[in-house]
Amino acid sequence: DAGVIQSPRHEVTEMGQEVTLRCKPISGHDYLFWYRQTMMRGLELLIYFNNNVPIDDSGMPEDRFSAKMPNASFSTLKIQPSEPRDSAVYFCASSSAVDTWGEQYFGPGTRLTVT
Amino acid sequence: AQKITQTQPGMFVQEKEAVTLDCTYDTSDPSYGLFWYKQPSSGEMIFLIYQGSYDQQNATEGRYSLNFQKARKSANLVISASQLGDSAMYFCAMREGGTDKLIFGTGTRLQVFP
């Protein structure tokens, strides 16, 4: 079975540009999570969805960040406008409510560099 | 207060030896789950093992076992017969019963040498 798929794997952009990160969760999973990983702050949860509905976006740093999940097999994380401090690895993860403790399975991540 | 604490920033172990990576947690929720993830240098986060707070026995998955000591609030990862491919960052995480969120520790970098 395919795991969580993220694209692009690497993104280099200039400050002020719009960036869109994409995620396809594991088929049948009903939870989707977006994380950001930096050396300074470690792994941070940005937002998560249950059955395509955003449940908690308290980790989204500011209004420049937005996330959508138009259907069960696709989600986007958008940054507009991007800033150098947004440089990080962004992970998408999915899980199933069927699993007792809902272990999360991560995608390979998108390494974002904003210059 | 930190909910998940990993006090070992780095650990070394010789190939074929066992190693224990420490994790302590803090919660007042009687229902919770504890997880370990591996992050090799390639960057992906790989789920290894989990333990529920009500599980009577320690979880095991192949060479990985979770030494769960509830009274001490510790959930140490034991890797038996270390291999060079075990060199990676290892993260401990917790999910409390009332939420869907995982809280991660700061990680331990394990290096396995021949």
PDB file of C-alpha atoms in Angstrom:
ATOM      1  CA  ASP A   1       0.000   0.000   0.000  1.00  0.00           C
ATOM      2  CA  ALA A   2       1.147   3.506  -0.750  1.00  0.00           C
ATOM      3  CA  GLY A   3       2.088   5.604   2.229  1.00  0.00           C
ATOM      4  CA  VAL A   4       1.461   9.299   2.691  1.00  0.00           C
ATOM      5  CA  ILE A   5       2.538  11.195  -0.407  1.00  0.00           C
ATOM      6  CA  GLN A   6       3.821  14.756  -0.311  1.00  0.00           C
ATOM      7  CA  SER A   7       4.851  17.090  -3.066  1.00  0.00           C
ATOM      8  CA  PRO A   8       7.080  18.763  -3.836  1.00  0.00           C
ATOM      9  CA  ARG A   9       9.925  17.169  -1.909  1.00  0.00           C
ATOM     10  CA  HIS A  10      11.985  20.324  -2.113  1.00  0.00           C
ATOM     11  CA  GLU A  11      10.892  23.901  -2.712  1.00  0.00           C
ATOM     12  CA  VAL A  12      13.087  26.954  -2.985  1.00  0.00           C
ATOM     13  CA  THR A  13      11.320  30.277  -3.328  1.00  0.00           C
ATOM     14  CA  GLU A  14      11.915  33.951  -2.822  1.00  0.00           C
ATOM     15  CA  MET A  15      10.471  35.958   0.010  1.00  0.00           C
ATOM     16  CA  GLY A  16       7.013  37.228  -0.798  1.00  0.00           C
ATOM     17  CA  GLN A  17       6.081  34.388  -3.112  1.00  0.00           C
ATOM     18  CA  GLU A  18       3.169  32.026  -2.546  1.00  0.00           C
ATOM     19  CA  VAL A  19       4.029  28.451  -1.659  1.00  0.00           C
ATOM     20  CA  THR A  20       1.648  25.497  -1.842  1.00  0.00           C
ATOM     21  CA  LEU A  21       2.473  22.163  -0.298  1.00  0.00           C
ATOM     22  CA  ARG A  22       0.423  19.096  -1.162  1.00  0.00           C
ATOM     23  CA  CYS A  23      -0.452  15.899   0.661  1.00  0.00           C
ATOM     24  CA  LYS A  24      -2.263  12.690  -0.159  1.00  0.00           C
ATOM     25  CA  PRO A  25      -3.047  10.665   2.980  1.00  0.00           C
ATOM     26  CA  ILE A  26      -3.181   6.902   3.225  1.00  0.00           C
ATOM     27  CA  SER A  27      -6.400   5.632   1.716  1.00  0.00           C
ATOM     28  CA  GLY A  28      -9.024   5.038   4.377  1.00  0.00           C
ATOM     29  CA  HIS A  29      -7.416   7.259   6.977  1.00  0.00           C
ATOM     30  CA  ASP A  30      -9.769   9.845   8.384  1.00  0.00           C
ATOM     31  CA  TYR A  31      -7.281  12.098  10.176  1.00  0.00           C
ATOM     32  CA  LEU A  32      -4.723  14.330   8.512  1.00  0.00           C
ATOM     33  CA  PHE A  33      -2.068  16.370  10.298  1.00  0.00           C
ATOM     34  CA  TRP A  34       0.339  19.073   9.133  1.00  0.00           C
ATOM     35  CA  TYR A  35       3.596  19.518  11.080  1.00  0.00           C
ATOM     36  CA  ARG A  36       6.594  21.791  10.764  1.00  0.00           C
ATOM     37  CA  GLN A  37      10.080  20.785  11.894  1.00  0.00           C
ATOM     38  CA  THR A  38      12.915  23.195  12.599  1.00  0.00           C
ATOM     39  CA  MET A  39      16.100  22.895  14.591  1.00  0.00           C
ATOM     40  CA  MET A  40      15.007  25.625  16.972  1.00  0.00           C
ATOM     41  CA  ARG A  41      11.432  24.553  17.642  1.00  0.00           C
ATOM     42  CA  GLY A  42      11.467  20.836  16.894  1.00  0.00           C
ATOM     43  CA  LEU A  43       8.315  19.221  15.549  1.00  0.00           C
ATOM     44  CA  GLU A  44       5.232  21.422  15.802  1.00  0.00           C
ATOM     45  CA  LEU A  45       1.650  20.556  14.932  1.00  0.00           C
ATOM     46  CA  LEU A  46       0.173  23.241  12.708  1.00  0.00           C
ATOM     47  CA  ILE A  47      -3.346  21.986  12.004  1.00  0.00           C
ATOM     48  CA  TYR A  48      -5.276  18.771  11.749  1.00  0.00           C
ATOM     49  CA  PHE A  49      -8.408  17.557  10.014  1.00  0.00           C
ATOM     50  CA  ASN A  50     -10.924  14.851  10.787  1.00  0.00           C
ATOM     51  CA  ASN A  51     -13.105  13.684   7.910  1.00  0.00           C
ATOM     52  CA  ASN A  52     -11.919  16.693   5.877  1.00  0.00           C
ATOM     53  CA  VAL A  53     -13.010  19.173   8.559  1.00  0.00           C
ATOM     54  CA  PRO A  54     -10.373  21.327  10.304  1.00  0.00           C
ATOM     55  CA  ILE A  55     -10.478  20.493  13.993  1.00  0.00           C
ATOM     56  CA  ASP A  56      -7.628  22.463  15.524  1.00  0.00           C
ATOM     57  CA  ASP A  57      -5.598  25.155  13.788  1.00  0.00           C
ATOM     58  CA  SER A  58      -4.143  26.674  16.941  1.00  0.00           C
ATOM     59  CA  GLY A  59      -0.641  25.818  15.780  1.00  0.00           C
ATOM     60  CA  MET A  60      -0.853  27.819  12.578  1.00  0.00           C
ATOM     61  CA  PRO A  61       1.698  30.585  13.109  1.00  0.00           C
ATOM     62  CA  GLU A  62      -0.195  33.448  11.511  1.00  0.00           C
ATOM     63  CA  ASP A  63      -2.647  34.457   8.859  1.00  0.00           C
ATOM     64  CA  ARG A  64      -0.112  33.893   6.138  1.00  0.00           C
ATOM     65  CA  PHE A  65      -0.678  30.175   6.615  1.00  0.00           C
ATOM     66  CA  SER A  66      -3.812  28.402   5.454  1.00  0.00           C
ATOM     67  CA  ALA A  67      -4.758  24.768   4.947  1.00  0.00           C
ATOM     68  CA  LYS A  68      -7.553  23.034   3.114  1.00  0.00           C
ATOM     69  CA  MET A  69      -8.797  19.514   2.666  1.00  0.00           C
ATOM     70  CA  PRO A  70     -11.321  19.520  -0.181  1.00  0.00           C
ATOM     71  CA  ASN A  71     -11.705  15.737  -0.123  1.00  0.00           C
ATOM     72  CA  ALA A  72     -10.524  12.652   1.716  1.00  0.00           C
ATOM     73  CA  SER A  73      -7.516  12.124  -0.524  1.00  0.00           C
ATOM     74  CA  PHE A  74      -5.999  15.582  -0.796  1.00  0.00           C
ATOM     75  CA  SER A  75      -4.868  18.463   1.381  1.00  0.00           C
ATOM     76  CA  THR A  76      -2.872  21.635   0.820  1.00  0.00           C
ATOM     77  CA  LEU A  77      -0.889  23.934   3.063  1.00  0.00           C
ATOM     78  CA  LYS A  78      -0.400  27.386   1.618  1.00  0.00           C
ATOM     79  CA  ILE A  79       1.917  30.156   2.734  1.00  0.00           C
ATOM     80  CA  GLN A  80       1.277  33.589   1.276  1.00  0.00           C
ATOM     81  CA  PRO A  81       3.443  35.623   1.362  1.00  0.00           C
ATOM     82  CA  SER A  82       6.377  33.446   2.345  1.00  0.00           C
ATOM     83  CA  GLU A  83       9.172  34.705   4.606  1.00  0.00           C
ATOM     84  CA  PRO A  84      12.689  33.370   5.307  1.00  0.00           C
ATOM     85  CA  ARG A  85      11.616  32.275   8.788  1.00  0.00           C
ATOM     86  CA  ASP A  86       9.170  29.846   7.165  1.00  0.00           C
ATOM     87  CA  SER A  87      12.117  27.754   6.003  1.00  0.00           C
ATOM     88  CA  ALA A  88      11.597  24.305   7.522  1.00  0.00           C
ATOM     89  CA  VAL A  89      10.598  20.747   6.729  1.00  0.00           C
ATOM     90  CA  TYR A  90       6.839  20.379   6.503  1.00  0.00           C
ATOM     91  CA  PHE A  91       5.368  16.972   7.186  1.00  0.00           C
ATOM     92  CA  CYS A  92       1.939  15.612   6.505  1.00  0.00           C
ATOM     93  CA  ALA A  93       0.732  12.616   8.507  1.00  0.00           C
ATOM     94  CA  SER A  94      -2.439  10.555   8.528  1.00  0.00           C
ATOM     95  CA  SER A  95      -4.098   8.164  10.928  1.00  0.00           C
ATOM     96  CA  SER A  96      -7.212   6.092  11.329  1.00  0.00           C
ATOM     97  CA  ALA A  97      -9.731   6.231  14.141  1.00  0.00           C
ATOM     98  CA  VAL A  98      -9.961   2.458  13.817  1.00  0.00           C
ATOM     99  CA  ASP A  99      -6.481   2.048  15.285  1.00  0.00           C
ATOM    100  CA  THR A 100      -6.693   2.024  19.065  1.00  0.00           C
ATOM    101  CA  TRP A 101      -4.283   4.839  19.624  1.00  0.00           C
ATOM    102  CA  GLY A 102      -4.356   6.299  16.148  1.00  0.00           C
ATOM    103  CA  GLU A 103      -0.700   5.942  15.344  1.00  0.00           C
ATOM    104  CA  GLN A 104       0.240   8.557  12.764  1.00  0.00           C
ATOM    105  CA  TYR A 105       2.059   7.709   9.558  1.00  0.00           C
ATOM    106  CA  PHE A 106       4.190  10.455   8.106  1.00  0.00           C
ATOM    107  CA  GLY A 107       4.960  11.454   4.573  1.00  0.00           C
ATOM    108  CA  PRO A 108       8.542  12.073   3.406  1.00  0.00           C
ATOM    109  CA  GLY A 109       8.248  15.797   4.066  1.00  0.00           C
ATOM    110  CA  THR A 110       8.747  18.920   1.974  1.00  0.00           C
ATOM    111  CA  ARG A 111      11.918  20.874   2.608  1.00  0.00           C
ATOM    112  CA  LEU A 112      11.074  24.542   2.098  1.00  0.00           C
ATOM    113  CA  THR A 113      13.742  27.183   1.699  1.00  0.00           C
ATOM    114  CA  VAL A 114      12.683  30.807   1.468  1.00  0.00           C
ATOM    115  CA  THR A 115      15.445  33.191   0.394  1.00  0.00           C
TER     116      THR A 115
ATOM    117  CA  ALA B   1       6.169  22.038  32.003  1.00  0.00           C
ATOM    118  CA  GLN B   2       7.487  19.681  29.371  1.00  0.00           C
ATOM    119  CA  LYS B   3       5.061  16.895  28.654  1.00  0.00           C
ATOM    120  CA  ILE B   4       7.673  14.687  27.001  1.00  0.00           C
ATOM    121  CA  THR B   5      11.299  14.759  28.095  1.00  0.00           C
ATOM    122  CA  GLN B   6      14.177  13.084  26.348  1.00  0.00           C
ATOM    123  CA  THR B   7      17.289  13.848  28.370  1.00  0.00           C
ATOM    124  CA  GLN B   8      19.844  12.202  26.099  1.00  0.00           C
ATOM    125  CA  PRO B   9      20.706  14.462  23.170  1.00  0.00           C
ATOM    126  CA  GLY B  10      23.068  11.812  21.797  1.00  0.00           C
ATOM    127  CA  MET B  11      23.901   8.167  22.365  1.00  0.00           C
ATOM    128  CA  PHE B  12      26.562   5.841  20.993  1.00  0.00           C
ATOM    129  CA  VAL B  13      26.316   2.070  20.811  1.00  0.00           C
ATOM    130  CA  GLN B  14      28.409  -0.613  19.234  1.00  0.00           C
ATOM    131  CA  GLU B  15      26.898  -2.811  16.583  1.00  0.00           C
ATOM    132  CA  LYS B  16      25.085  -5.889  17.965  1.00  0.00           C
ATOM    133  CA  GLU B  17      24.776  -4.361  21.424  1.00  0.00           C
ATOM    134  CA  ALA B  18      21.488  -3.310  23.021  1.00  0.00           C
ATOM    135  CA  VAL B  19      20.719   0.338  23.744  1.00  0.00           C
ATOM    136  CA  THR B  20      18.069   2.115  25.799  1.00  0.00           C
ATOM    137  CA  LEU B  21      16.742   5.525  24.854  1.00  0.00           C
ATOM    138  CA  ASP B  22      15.063   7.354  27.704  1.00  0.00           C
ATOM    139  CA  CYS B  23      11.690   9.065  27.683  1.00  0.00           C
ATOM    140  CA  THR B  24       9.686  10.454  30.566  1.00  0.00           C
ATOM    141  CA  TYR B  25       6.262  11.990  30.293  1.00  0.00           C
ATOM    142  CA  ASP B  26       3.915  14.103  32.319  1.00  0.00           C
ATOM    143  CA  THR B  27       0.152  13.788  32.251  1.00  0.00           C
ATOM    144  CA  SER B  28      -2.745  13.649  34.672  1.00  0.00           C
ATOM    145  CA  ASP B  29      -4.946  11.871  32.142  1.00  0.00           C
ATOM    146  CA  PRO B  30      -5.301   8.175  33.061  1.00  0.00           C
ATOM    147  CA  SER B  31      -5.767   7.298  29.389  1.00  0.00           C
ATOM    148  CA  TYR B  32      -2.884   7.992  27.030  1.00  0.00           C
ATOM    149  CA  GLY B  33      -0.707   6.460  24.366  1.00  0.00           C
ATOM    150  CA  LEU B  34       3.047   6.584  24.012  1.00  0.00           C
ATOM    151  CA  PHE B  35       4.865   6.349  20.678  1.00  0.00           C
ATOM    152  CA  TRP B  36       8.365   6.140  19.307  1.00  0.00           C
ATOM    153  CA  TYR B  37       9.407   7.382  15.876  1.00  0.00           C
ATOM    154  CA  LYS B  38      12.694   7.061  14.006  1.00  0.00           C
ATOM    155  CA  GLN B  39      14.025   9.801  11.749  1.00  0.00           C
ATOM    156  CA  PRO B  40      17.050   8.732   9.687  1.00  0.00           C
ATOM    157  CA  SER B  41      19.267  11.253   7.938  1.00  0.00           C
ATOM    158  CA  SER B  42      17.039  11.008   4.861  1.00  0.00           C
ATOM    159  CA  GLY B  43      14.410  12.887   6.879  1.00  0.00           C
ATOM    160  CA  GLU B  44      11.303  10.736   6.928  1.00  0.00           C
ATOM    161  CA  MET B  45       9.539   9.977  10.207  1.00  0.00           C
ATOM    162  CA  ILE B  46       9.037   6.255  10.707  1.00  0.00           C
ATOM    163  CA  PHE B  47       6.560   4.916  13.268  1.00  0.00           C
ATOM    164  CA  LEU B  48       8.184   2.206  15.384  1.00  0.00           C
ATOM    165  CA  ILE B  49       6.060   1.205  18.348  1.00  0.00           C
ATOM    166  CA  TYR B  50       3.329   2.331  20.701  1.00  0.00           C
ATOM    167  CA  GLN B  51       2.067   1.559  24.194  1.00  0.00           C
ATOM    168  CA  GLY B  52      -1.351   2.296  25.653  1.00  0.00           C
ATOM    169  CA  SER B  53      -1.554   3.356  29.285  1.00  0.00           C
ATOM    170  CA  TYR B  54      -3.827   0.441  30.130  1.00  0.00           C
ATOM    171  CA  ASP B  55      -1.725  -2.171  28.381  1.00  0.00           C
ATOM    172  CA  GLN B  56      -0.495  -4.705  30.906  1.00  0.00           C
ATOM    173  CA  GLN B  57       2.463  -5.904  28.912  1.00  0.00           C
ATOM    174  CA  ASN B  58       5.321  -3.969  27.383  1.00  0.00           C
ATOM    175  CA  ALA B  59       4.971  -3.501  23.643  1.00  0.00           C
ATOM    176  CA  THR B  60       7.415  -5.231  21.335  1.00  0.00           C
ATOM    177  CA  GLU B  61       7.984  -4.976  17.592  1.00  0.00           C
ATOM    178  CA  GLY B  62      10.867  -7.056  16.329  1.00  0.00           C
ATOM    179  CA  ARG B  63      14.085  -5.661  17.801  1.00  0.00           C
ATOM    180  CA  TYR B  64      12.201  -2.765  19.423  1.00  0.00           C
ATOM    181  CA  SER B  65      10.600  -2.969  22.822  1.00  0.00           C
ATOM    182  CA  LEU B  66       9.090  -0.317  25.019  1.00  0.00           C
ATOM    183  CA  ASN B  67      10.007  -0.491  28.698  1.00  0.00           C
ATOM    184  CA  PHE B  68       6.867   1.033  30.194  1.00  0.00           C
ATOM    185  CA  GLN B  69       7.084   1.984  33.868  1.00  0.00           C
ATOM    186  CA  LYS B  70       3.818   3.690  34.664  1.00  0.00           C
ATOM    187  CA  ALA B  71       4.611   4.690  38.244  1.00  0.00           C
ATOM    188  CA  ARG B  72       7.805   6.366  37.093  1.00  0.00           C
ATOM    189  CA  LYS B  73       6.096   7.837  34.025  1.00  0.00           C
ATOM    190  CA  SER B  74       8.766   6.484  31.767  1.00  0.00           C
ATOM    191  CA  ALA B  75       8.550   4.834  28.361  1.00  0.00           C
ATOM    192  CA  ASN B  76      12.061   3.917  27.327  1.00  0.00           C
ATOM    193  CA  LEU B  77      12.802   2.425  23.927  1.00  0.00           C
ATOM    194  CA  VAL B  78      15.075  -0.599  23.927  1.00  0.00           C
ATOM    195  CA  ILE B  79      16.753  -1.594  20.678  1.00  0.00           C
ATOM    196  CA  SER B  80      18.314  -5.022  20.800  1.00  0.00           C
ATOM    197  CA  ALA B  81      21.175  -6.168  18.582  1.00  0.00           C
ATOM    198  CA  SER B  82      21.861  -2.706  17.153  1.00  0.00           C
ATOM    199  CA  GLN B  83      22.589  -2.386  13.456  1.00  0.00           C
ATOM    200  CA  LEU B  84      24.382   0.357  11.550  1.00  0.00           C
ATOM    201  CA  GLY B  85      21.046   1.240   9.982  1.00  0.00           C
ATOM    202  CA  ASP B  86      19.657   2.109  13.392  1.00  0.00           C
ATOM    203  CA  SER B  87      21.696   5.313  13.381  1.00  0.00           C
ATOM    204  CA  ALA B  88      19.062   8.051  13.403  1.00  0.00           C
ATOM    205  CA  MET B  89      17.145  10.529  15.545  1.00  0.00           C
ATOM    206  CA  TYR B  90      14.550   8.909  17.772  1.00  0.00           C
ATOM    207  CA  PHE B  91      11.507  10.790  19.015  1.00  0.00           C
ATOM    208  CA  CYS B  92       9.205   9.871  21.858  1.00  0.00           C
ATOM    209  CA  ALA B  93       5.630  11.168  21.651  1.00  0.00           C
ATOM    210  CA  MET B  94       2.450  11.071  23.703  1.00  0.00           C
ATOM    211  CA  ARG B  95      -1.218  11.337  22.919  1.00  0.00           C
ATOM    212  CA  GLU B  96      -3.581  12.040  25.787  1.00  0.00           C
ATOM    213  CA  GLY B  97      -6.961  10.369  25.747  1.00  0.00           C
ATOM    214  CA  GLY B  98      -8.971  13.505  25.262  1.00  0.00           C
ATOM    215  CA  THR B  99      -7.145  14.728  22.175  1.00  0.00           C
ATOM    216  CA  ASP B 100      -5.985  13.629  18.761  1.00  0.00           C
ATOM    217  CA  LYS B 101      -2.696  15.499  19.052  1.00  0.00           C
ATOM    218  CA  LEU B 102       0.745  14.007  19.434  1.00  0.00           C
ATOM    219  CA  ILE B 103       3.241  15.846  21.622  1.00  0.00           C
ATOM    220  CA  PHE B 104       6.832  15.140  20.664  1.00  0.00           C
ATOM    221  CA  GLY B 105      10.024  15.200  22.681  1.00  0.00           C
ATOM    222  CA  THR B 106      13.192  16.865  21.449  1.00  0.00           C
ATOM    223  CA  GLY B 107      14.719  13.620  20.250  1.00  0.00           C
ATOM    224  CA  THR B 108      17.848  11.538  20.848  1.00  0.00           C
ATOM    225  CA  ARG B 109      20.462  11.061  18.167  1.00  0.00           C
ATOM    226  CA  LEU B 110      21.689   7.463  18.161  1.00  0.00           C
ATOM    227  CA  GLN B 111      24.915   6.535  16.437  1.00  0.00           C
ATOM    228  CA  VAL B 112      25.812   2.888  15.949  1.00  0.00           C
ATOM    229  CA  PHE B 113      29.490   2.157  15.305  1.00  0.00           C
ATOM    230  CA  PRO B 114      31.092  -1.029  14.003  1.00  0.00           C
TER     231      PRO B 114
END
